[in-house]
Short mmCIF file of C-alpha atoms in Angstrom, two decimals:
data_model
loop_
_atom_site.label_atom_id
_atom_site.label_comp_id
_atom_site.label_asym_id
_atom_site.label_seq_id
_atom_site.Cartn_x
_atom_site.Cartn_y
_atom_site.Cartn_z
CA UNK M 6 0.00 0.00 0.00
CA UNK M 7 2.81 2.59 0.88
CA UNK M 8 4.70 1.66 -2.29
CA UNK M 9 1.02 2.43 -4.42
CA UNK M 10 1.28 5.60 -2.34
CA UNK M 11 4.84 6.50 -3.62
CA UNK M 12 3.81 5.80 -6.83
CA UNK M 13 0.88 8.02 -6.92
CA UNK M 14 2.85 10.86 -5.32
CA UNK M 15 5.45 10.59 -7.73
CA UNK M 16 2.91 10.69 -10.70
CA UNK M 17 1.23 13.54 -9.36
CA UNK M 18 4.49 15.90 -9.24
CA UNK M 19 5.25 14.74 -12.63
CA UNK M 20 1.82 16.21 -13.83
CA UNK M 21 2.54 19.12 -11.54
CA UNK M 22 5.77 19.75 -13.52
CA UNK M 23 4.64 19.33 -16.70
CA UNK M 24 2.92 22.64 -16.26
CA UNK M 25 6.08 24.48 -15.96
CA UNK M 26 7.69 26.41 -18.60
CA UNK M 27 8.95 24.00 -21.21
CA UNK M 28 11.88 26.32 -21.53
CA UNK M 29 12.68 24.93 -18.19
CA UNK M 30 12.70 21.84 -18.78
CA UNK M 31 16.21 19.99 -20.61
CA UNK M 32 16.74 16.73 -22.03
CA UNK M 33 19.79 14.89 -20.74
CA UNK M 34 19.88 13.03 -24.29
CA UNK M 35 21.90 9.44 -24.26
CA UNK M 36 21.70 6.98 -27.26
CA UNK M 37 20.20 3.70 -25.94
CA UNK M 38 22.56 1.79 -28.59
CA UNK M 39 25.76 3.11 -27.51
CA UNK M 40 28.00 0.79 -25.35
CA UNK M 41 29.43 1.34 -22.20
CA UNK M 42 30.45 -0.99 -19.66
CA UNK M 43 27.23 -2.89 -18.73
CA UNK M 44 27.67 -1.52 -14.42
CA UNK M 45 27.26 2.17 -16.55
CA UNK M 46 23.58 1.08 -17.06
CA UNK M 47 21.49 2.86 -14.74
CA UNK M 48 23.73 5.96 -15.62
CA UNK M 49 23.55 5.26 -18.93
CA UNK M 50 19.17 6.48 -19.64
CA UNK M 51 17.90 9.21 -21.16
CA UNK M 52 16.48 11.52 -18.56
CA UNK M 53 14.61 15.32 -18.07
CA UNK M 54 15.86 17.40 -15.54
CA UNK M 55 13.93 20.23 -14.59
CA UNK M 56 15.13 23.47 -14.17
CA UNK M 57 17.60 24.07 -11.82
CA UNK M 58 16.89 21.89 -10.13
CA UNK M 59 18.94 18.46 -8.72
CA UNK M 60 16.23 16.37 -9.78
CA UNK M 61 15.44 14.55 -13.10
CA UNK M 62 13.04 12.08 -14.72
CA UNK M 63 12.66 9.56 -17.27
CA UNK M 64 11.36 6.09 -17.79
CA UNK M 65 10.68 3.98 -20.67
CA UNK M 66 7.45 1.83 -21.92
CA UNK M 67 6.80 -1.61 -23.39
CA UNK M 68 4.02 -2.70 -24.87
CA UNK M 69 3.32 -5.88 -27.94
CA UNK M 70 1.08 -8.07 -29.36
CA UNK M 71 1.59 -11.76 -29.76
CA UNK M 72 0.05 -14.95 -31.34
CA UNK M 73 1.85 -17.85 -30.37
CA UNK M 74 0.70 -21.70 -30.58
CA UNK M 75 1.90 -25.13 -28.91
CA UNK M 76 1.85 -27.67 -30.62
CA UNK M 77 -1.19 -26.94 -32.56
CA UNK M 78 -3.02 -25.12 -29.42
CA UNK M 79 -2.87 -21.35 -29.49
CA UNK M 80 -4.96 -18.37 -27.49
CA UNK M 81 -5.49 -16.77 -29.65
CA UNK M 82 -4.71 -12.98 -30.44
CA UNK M 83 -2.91 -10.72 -27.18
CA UNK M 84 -2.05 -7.48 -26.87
CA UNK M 85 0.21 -7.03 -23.67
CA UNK M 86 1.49 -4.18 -21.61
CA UNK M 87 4.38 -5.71 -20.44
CA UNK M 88 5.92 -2.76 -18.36
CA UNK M 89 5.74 0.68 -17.47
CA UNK M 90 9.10 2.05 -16.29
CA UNK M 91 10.26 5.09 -14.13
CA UNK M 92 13.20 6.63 -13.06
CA UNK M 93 14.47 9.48 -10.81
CA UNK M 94 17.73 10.87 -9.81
CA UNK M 95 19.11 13.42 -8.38
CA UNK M 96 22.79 15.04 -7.34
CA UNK M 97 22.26 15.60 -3.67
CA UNK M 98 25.94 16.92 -3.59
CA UNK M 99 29.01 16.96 -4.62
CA UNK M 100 30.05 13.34 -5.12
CA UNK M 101 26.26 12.00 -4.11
CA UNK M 102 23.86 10.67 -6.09
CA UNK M 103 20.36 9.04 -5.47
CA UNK M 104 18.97 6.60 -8.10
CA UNK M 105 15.76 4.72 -8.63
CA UNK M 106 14.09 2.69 -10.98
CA UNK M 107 9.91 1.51 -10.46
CA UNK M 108 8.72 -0.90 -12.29
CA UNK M 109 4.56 -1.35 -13.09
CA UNK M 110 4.70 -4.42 -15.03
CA UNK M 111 1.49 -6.06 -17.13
CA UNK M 112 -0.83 -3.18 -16.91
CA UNK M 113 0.19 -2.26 -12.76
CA UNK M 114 -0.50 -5.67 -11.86
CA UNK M 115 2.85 -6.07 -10.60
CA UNK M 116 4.58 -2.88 -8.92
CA UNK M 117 8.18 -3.21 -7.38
CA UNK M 118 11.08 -0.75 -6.67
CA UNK M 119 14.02 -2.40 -9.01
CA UNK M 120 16.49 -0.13 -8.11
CA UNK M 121 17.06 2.27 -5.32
CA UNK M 122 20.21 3.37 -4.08
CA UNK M 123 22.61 6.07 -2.98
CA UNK M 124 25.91 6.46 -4.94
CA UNK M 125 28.91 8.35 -2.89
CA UNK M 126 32.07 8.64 -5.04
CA UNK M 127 35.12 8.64 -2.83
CA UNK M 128 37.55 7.99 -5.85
CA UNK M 129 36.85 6.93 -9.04
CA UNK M 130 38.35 3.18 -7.99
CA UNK M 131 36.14 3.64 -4.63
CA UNK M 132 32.57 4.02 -4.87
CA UNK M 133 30.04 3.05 -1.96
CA UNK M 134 26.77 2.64 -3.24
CA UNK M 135 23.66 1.45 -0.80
CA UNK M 136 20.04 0.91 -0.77
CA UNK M 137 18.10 -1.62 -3.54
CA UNK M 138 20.49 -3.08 -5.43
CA UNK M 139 20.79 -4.89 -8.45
CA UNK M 140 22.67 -7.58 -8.08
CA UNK M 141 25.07 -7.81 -11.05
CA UNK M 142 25.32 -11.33 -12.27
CA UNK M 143 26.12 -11.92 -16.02
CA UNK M 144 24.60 -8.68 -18.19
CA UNK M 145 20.88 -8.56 -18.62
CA UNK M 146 19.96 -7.99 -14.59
CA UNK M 147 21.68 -4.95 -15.03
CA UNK M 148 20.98 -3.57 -18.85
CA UNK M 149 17.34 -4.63 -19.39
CA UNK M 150 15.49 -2.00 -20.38
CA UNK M 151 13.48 -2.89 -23.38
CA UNK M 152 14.69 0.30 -25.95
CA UNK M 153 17.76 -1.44 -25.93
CA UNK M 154 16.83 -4.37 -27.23
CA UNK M 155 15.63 -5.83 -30.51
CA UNK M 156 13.35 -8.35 -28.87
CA UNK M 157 10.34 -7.74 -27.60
CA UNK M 158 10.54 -10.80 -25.00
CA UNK M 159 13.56 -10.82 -22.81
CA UNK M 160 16.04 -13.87 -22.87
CA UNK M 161 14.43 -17.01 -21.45
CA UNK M 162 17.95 -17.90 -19.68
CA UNK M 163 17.87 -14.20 -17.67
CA UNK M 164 14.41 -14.85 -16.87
CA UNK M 165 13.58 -18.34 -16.35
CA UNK M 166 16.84 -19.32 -15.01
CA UNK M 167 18.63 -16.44 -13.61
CA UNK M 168 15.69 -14.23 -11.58
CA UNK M 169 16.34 -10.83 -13.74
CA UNK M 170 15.63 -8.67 -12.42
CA UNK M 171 16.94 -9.61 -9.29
CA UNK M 172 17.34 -7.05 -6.66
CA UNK M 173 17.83 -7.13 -2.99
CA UNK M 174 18.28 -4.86 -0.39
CA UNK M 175 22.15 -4.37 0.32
CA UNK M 176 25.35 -2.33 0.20
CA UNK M 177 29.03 -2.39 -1.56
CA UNK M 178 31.63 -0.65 -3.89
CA UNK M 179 32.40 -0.53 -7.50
CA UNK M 180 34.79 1.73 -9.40
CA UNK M 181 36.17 2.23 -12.48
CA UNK M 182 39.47 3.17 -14.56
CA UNK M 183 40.35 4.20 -17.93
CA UNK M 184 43.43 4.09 -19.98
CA UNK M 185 43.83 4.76 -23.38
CA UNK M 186 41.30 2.27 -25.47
CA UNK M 187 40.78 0.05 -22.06
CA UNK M 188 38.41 0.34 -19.38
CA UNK M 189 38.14 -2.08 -16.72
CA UNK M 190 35.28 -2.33 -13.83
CA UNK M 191 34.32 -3.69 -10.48
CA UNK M 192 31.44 -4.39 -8.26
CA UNK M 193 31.09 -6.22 -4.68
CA UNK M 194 27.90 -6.12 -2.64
CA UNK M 195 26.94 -7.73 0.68
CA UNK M 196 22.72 -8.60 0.11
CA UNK M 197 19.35 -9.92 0.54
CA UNK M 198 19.71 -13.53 -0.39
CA UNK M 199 17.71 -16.51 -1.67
CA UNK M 200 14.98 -18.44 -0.04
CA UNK M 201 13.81 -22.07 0.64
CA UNK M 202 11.14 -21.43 -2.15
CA UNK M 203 13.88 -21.80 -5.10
CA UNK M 204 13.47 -25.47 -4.37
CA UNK M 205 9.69 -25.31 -3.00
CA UNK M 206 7.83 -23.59 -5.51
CA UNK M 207 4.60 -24.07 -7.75
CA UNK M 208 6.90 -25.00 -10.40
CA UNK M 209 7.79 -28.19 -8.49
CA UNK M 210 11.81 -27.81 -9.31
CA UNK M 211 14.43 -26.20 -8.97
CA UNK M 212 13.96 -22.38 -9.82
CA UNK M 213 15.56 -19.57 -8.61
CA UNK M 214 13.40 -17.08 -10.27
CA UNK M 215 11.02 -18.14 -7.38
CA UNK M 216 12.86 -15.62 -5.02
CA UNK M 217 11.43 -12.72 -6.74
CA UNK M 218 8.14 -13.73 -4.68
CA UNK M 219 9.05 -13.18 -1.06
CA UNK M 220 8.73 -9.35 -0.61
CA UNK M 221 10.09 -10.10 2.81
CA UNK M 222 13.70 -10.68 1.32
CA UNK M 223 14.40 -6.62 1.37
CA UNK M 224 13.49 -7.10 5.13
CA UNK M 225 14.92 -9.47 6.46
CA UNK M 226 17.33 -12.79 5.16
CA UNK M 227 16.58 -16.33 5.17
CA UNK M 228 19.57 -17.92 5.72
CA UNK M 229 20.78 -15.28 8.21
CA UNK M 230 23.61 -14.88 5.89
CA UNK M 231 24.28 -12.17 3.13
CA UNK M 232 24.50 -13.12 -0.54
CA UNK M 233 27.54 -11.75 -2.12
CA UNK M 234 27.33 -10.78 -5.45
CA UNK M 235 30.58 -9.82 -7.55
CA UNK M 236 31.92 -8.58 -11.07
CA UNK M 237 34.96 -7.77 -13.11
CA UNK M 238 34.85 -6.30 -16.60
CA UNK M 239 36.95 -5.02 -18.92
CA UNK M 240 36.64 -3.68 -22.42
CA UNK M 241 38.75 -2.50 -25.07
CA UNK M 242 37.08 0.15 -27.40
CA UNK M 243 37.72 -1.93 -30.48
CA UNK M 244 37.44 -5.36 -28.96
CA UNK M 245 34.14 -5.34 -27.36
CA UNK M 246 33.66 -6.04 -23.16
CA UNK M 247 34.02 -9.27 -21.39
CA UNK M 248 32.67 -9.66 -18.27
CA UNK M 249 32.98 -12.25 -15.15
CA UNK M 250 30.74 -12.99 -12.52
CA UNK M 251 29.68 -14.88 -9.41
CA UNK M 252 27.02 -14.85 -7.04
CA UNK M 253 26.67 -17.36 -3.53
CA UNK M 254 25.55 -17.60 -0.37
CA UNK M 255 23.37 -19.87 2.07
CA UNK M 256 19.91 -20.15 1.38
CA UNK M 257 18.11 -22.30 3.58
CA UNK M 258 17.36 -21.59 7.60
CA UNK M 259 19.71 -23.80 9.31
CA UNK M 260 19.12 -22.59 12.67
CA UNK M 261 16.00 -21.17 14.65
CA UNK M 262 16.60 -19.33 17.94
CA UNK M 263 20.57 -20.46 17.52
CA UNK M 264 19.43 -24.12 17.33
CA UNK M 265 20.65 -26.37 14.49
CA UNK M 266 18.25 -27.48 12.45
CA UNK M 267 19.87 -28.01 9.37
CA UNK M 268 23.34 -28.00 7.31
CA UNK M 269 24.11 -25.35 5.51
CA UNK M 270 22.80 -25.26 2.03
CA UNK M 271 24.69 -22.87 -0.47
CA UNK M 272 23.27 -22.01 -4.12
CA UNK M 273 26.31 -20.48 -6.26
CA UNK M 274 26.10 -18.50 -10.05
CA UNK M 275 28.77 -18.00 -11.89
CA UNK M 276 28.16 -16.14 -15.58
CA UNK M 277 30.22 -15.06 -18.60
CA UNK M 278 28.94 -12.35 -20.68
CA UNK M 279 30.95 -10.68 -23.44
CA UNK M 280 29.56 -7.86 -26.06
CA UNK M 281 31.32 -6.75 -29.82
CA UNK M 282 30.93 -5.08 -32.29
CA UNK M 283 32.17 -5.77 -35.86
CA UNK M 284 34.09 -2.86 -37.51
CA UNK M 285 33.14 -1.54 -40.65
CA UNK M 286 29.83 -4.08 -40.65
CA UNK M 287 28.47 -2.81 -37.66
CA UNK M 288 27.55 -5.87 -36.74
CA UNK M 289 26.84 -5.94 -32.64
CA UNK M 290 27.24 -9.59 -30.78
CA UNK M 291 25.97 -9.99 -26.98
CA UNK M 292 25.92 -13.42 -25.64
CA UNK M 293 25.50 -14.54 -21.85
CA UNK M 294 26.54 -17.74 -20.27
CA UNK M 295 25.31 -18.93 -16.69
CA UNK M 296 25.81 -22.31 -14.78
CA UNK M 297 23.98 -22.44 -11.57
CA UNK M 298 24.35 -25.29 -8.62
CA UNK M 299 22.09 -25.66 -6.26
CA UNK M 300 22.90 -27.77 -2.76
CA UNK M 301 19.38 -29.56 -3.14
CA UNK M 302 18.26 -32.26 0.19
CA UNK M 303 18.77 -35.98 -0.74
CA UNK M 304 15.13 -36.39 0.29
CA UNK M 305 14.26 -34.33 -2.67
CA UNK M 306 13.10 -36.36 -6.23
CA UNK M 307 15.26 -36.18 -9.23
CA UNK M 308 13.01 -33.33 -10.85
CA UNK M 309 14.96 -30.90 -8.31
CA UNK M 310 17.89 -29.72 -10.58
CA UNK M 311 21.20 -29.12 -8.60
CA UNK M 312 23.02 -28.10 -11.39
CA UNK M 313 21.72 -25.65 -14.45
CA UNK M 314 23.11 -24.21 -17.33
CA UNK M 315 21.29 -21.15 -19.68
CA UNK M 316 22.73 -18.90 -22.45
CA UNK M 317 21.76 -16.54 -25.19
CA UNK M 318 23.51 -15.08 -28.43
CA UNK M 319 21.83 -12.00 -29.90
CA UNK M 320 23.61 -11.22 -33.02
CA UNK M 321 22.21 -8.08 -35.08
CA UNK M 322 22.95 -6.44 -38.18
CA UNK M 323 21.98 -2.96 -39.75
CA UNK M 324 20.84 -2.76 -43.10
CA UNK M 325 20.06 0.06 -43.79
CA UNK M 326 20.76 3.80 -42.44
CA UNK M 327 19.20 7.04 -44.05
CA UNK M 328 16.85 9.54 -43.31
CA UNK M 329 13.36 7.88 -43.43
CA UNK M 330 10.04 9.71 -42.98
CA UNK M 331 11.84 12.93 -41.85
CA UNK M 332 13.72 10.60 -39.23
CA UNK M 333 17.18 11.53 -39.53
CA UNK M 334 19.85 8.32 -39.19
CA UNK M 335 17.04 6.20 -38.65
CA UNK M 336 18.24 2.44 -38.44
CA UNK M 337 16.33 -0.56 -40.10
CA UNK M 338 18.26 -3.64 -38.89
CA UNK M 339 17.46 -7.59 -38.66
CA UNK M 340 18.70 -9.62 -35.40
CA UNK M 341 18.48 -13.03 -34.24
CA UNK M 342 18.83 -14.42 -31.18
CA UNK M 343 19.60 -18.36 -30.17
CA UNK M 344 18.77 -19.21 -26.37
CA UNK M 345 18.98 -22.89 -24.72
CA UNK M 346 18.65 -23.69 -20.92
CA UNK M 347 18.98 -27.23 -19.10
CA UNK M 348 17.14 -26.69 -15.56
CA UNK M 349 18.35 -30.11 -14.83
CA UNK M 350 21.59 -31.12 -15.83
CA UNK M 351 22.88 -34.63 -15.11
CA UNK M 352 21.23 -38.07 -15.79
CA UNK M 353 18.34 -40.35 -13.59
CA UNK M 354 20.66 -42.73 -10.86
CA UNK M 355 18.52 -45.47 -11.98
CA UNK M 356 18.65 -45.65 -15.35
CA UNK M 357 21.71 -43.31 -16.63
CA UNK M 358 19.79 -41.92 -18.92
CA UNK M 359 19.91 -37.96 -19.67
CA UNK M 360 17.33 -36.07 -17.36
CA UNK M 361 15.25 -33.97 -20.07
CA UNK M 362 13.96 -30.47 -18.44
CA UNK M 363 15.64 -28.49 -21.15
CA UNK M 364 14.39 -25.91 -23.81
CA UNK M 365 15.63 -24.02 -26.97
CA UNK M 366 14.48 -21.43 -28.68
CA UNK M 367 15.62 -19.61 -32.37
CA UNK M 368 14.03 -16.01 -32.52
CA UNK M 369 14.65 -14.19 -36.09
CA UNK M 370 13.62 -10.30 -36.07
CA UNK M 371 13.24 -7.21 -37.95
CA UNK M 372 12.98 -3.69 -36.09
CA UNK M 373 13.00 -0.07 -36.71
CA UNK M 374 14.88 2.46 -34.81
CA UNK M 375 13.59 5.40 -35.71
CA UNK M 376 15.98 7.58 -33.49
CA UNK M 377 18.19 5.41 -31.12
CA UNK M 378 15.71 5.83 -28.03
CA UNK M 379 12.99 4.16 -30.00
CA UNK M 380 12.72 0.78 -31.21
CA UNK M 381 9.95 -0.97 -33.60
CA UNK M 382 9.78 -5.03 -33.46
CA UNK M 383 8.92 -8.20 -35.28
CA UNK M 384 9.88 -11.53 -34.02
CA UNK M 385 9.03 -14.79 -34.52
CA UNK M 386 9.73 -17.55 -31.96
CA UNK M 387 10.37 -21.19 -32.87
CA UNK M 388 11.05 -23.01 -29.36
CA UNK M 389 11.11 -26.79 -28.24
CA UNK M 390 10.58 -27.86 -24.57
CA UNK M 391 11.44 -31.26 -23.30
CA UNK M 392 9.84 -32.35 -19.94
CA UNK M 393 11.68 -34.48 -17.34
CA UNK M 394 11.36 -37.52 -18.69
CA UNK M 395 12.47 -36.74 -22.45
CA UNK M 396 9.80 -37.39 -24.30
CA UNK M 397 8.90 -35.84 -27.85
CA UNK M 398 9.52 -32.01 -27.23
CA UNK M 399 6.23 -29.25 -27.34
CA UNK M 400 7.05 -26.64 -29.76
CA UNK M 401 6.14 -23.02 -30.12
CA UNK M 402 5.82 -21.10 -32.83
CA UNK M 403 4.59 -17.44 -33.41
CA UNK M 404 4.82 -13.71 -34.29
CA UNK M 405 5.39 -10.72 -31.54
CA UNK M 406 5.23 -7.27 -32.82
CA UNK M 407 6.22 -4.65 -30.37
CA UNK M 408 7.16 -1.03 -29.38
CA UNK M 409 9.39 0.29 -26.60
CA UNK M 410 10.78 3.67 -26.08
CA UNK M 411 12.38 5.67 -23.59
CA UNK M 412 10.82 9.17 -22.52
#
């Protein structure tokens, strides 16, 4: 209720702004395409400030529609309003800055605070930042808003297997340096952790995604122990960026009231992600590579994964470049993306046989940029899904047409 309140306040002096002299009122441009390191993110957005003053807005919106079918079976015709995005900051002083990101997703079904957090800049090495963090494992957590992407559904490895967007309550440093073409990065944060529910969940294995459920996990820990959550990257201006990550910590209540009551049970991440792209072609790469292992009870069937692998390759390619409909450098460009993930990887102790559980999807796409903050989009999905037990995968086939734009 107090976060609908928020949100309702913060709408309000929006509107009340808007009524001020547009000459007050100047757009912190940034192009949505352009690649920094992926911690720059949440820096990286378009946003207005407004007059003056320290504060300024932005946000961005997604919105499709979809016809998809399984095997045969389809609903039909959707239109979807997947999310509604908004962001403040503000310099508070000389070195301080206060972020935030909310997040109304399907039409306000869904509200949540993504990102929240002070920034304090002691060097540019040593930065403490604090509040709602994301935590940064692999790439998409961190740079997922949907102008910057040429797909209008976001990668089922990120989502399904990794919890993006994940974000707990917590506290750490990061900094940066720069020298000549390179730039390397680092975060560390201390946070809100997992729960028992990534292996007692509706979904009846092992899913970390689950997490995102427990509102209580900004509040108070499960475990009793932080997660830690931590990142080096480093990119070369004509190389591209590769980045290394790892996220761990205890997840289940071992002890109540300092009694034992069970052994420590630890759930570690570790991701590659690496971006490029192609002189002269223009050709931009991002891939992401997770493996996941999960310390799952003995009592627990077979169907609860303790080890799990996802990744994704986007790969896409402008065509074409000109001034179109009084657009100036407006960008036509076609994209693909390939995405598998294995929720259970191993084989049955009975039989030896390969434990199925596993999914793959080929997505080819057209979209339109008609500036770089704005992006037009035509998929089509093609995706097989095993079950458990390996039989003859479902498959999915259909068309999503989007539009998401920052403002």
């Amino acid at each position: 209720m107090r976060l609908k309140l928020l949100c309702i306040t913060f709408l309000f002096s929006v509107n009340f702004y808007s009524q001020i002299d547009p000459v007050l009122l100047k757009r912190t441009s940034k192009d949505s395409t352009k690649q920094a390191l992926n911690m720059d993110a949440v820096y990286n957005r378009p946003f207005l400030n407004i007059g003056k003053t320290p504060i300024a807005v932005g946000g961005y919106l997604e919105a499709n529609w979809q016809r998809l079918s399984t095997d045969g079976v389809s609903e039909g015709h959707q239109f979807q309003a997947r999310r509604l995005t908004i962001f403040m900051s503000s310099a508070i002083s000389k070195r301080v800055k206060f972020l935030s990101e909310i997040e109304f997703e399907e039409g306000g079904k869904e509200i949540a605070i993504e990102f929240a957090s002070v920034d304090v800049e002691f060097n540019p090495l040593v930065n403490f930042r604090g509040g709602i963090i994301m935590n940064p494992i692999g790439a998409f957590n961190q740079n997922h808003d949907g102008p910057k992407w040429e797909f209008t559904d976001r990668p089922i490895s990120a989502t399904q297997m990794l919890p993006s967007t994940f974000s707990n309550a917590g506290a750490g440093l990061f900094g940066k340096k720069y020298s000549n073409n390179w730039m390397i990065g680092y975060e560390a944060y201390f946070s809100g952790s997992f729960d028992n529910s990534i292996i007692e969940n509706t979904e009846n294995k092992t899913f970390l995604p689950a997490a995102k459920n427990n509102p209580e996990r900004f509040e108070e820990i499960n475990s009793g122990t932080p997660l830690f959550t931590g990142k080096i990257a480093i990119r070369n201006s004509k190389i591209g960026e590769l980045g290394l990550s790892y996220m761990g910590g205890v997840f289940n209540k071992y002890q109540d009231d300092g009694v034992i009551i069970d052994e420590k049970r630890r759930v570690d991440v570790f991701a590659i992600d690496f971006n490029t792209t192609l002189p002269k072609v223009k050709t931009f790469i991002t891939g992401e590579w997770a493996w996941i292992k999960v310390d799952v009870p003995k009592t627990y069937g077979q169907q609860f994964g303790n080890k799990q692998f996802g990744s994704f390759i986007d790969v896409v390619q402008p065509i074409l470049k000109k001034n179109i409909l009084g657009w100036e450098n407006a960008v036509l460009n076609i994209a693909c993306r390939v995405e598998y993930v294995d929720w259970n990887v191993g084989t049955f102790k009975e039989t030896g046989g390969n434990i199925g559980e596993d999914i793959w999807s080929i997505m080819p796409a057209l979209s339109f940029r008609p500036t770089s903050q704005t992006v037009f989009r035509l998929n089509y999905r093609f995706q097989k899904q095993t079950d458990i037990l390996g039989n003859p995968p479902a498959t999915t086939a259909g068309f999503n047409i989007g539009i998401s734009t920052y403002f």
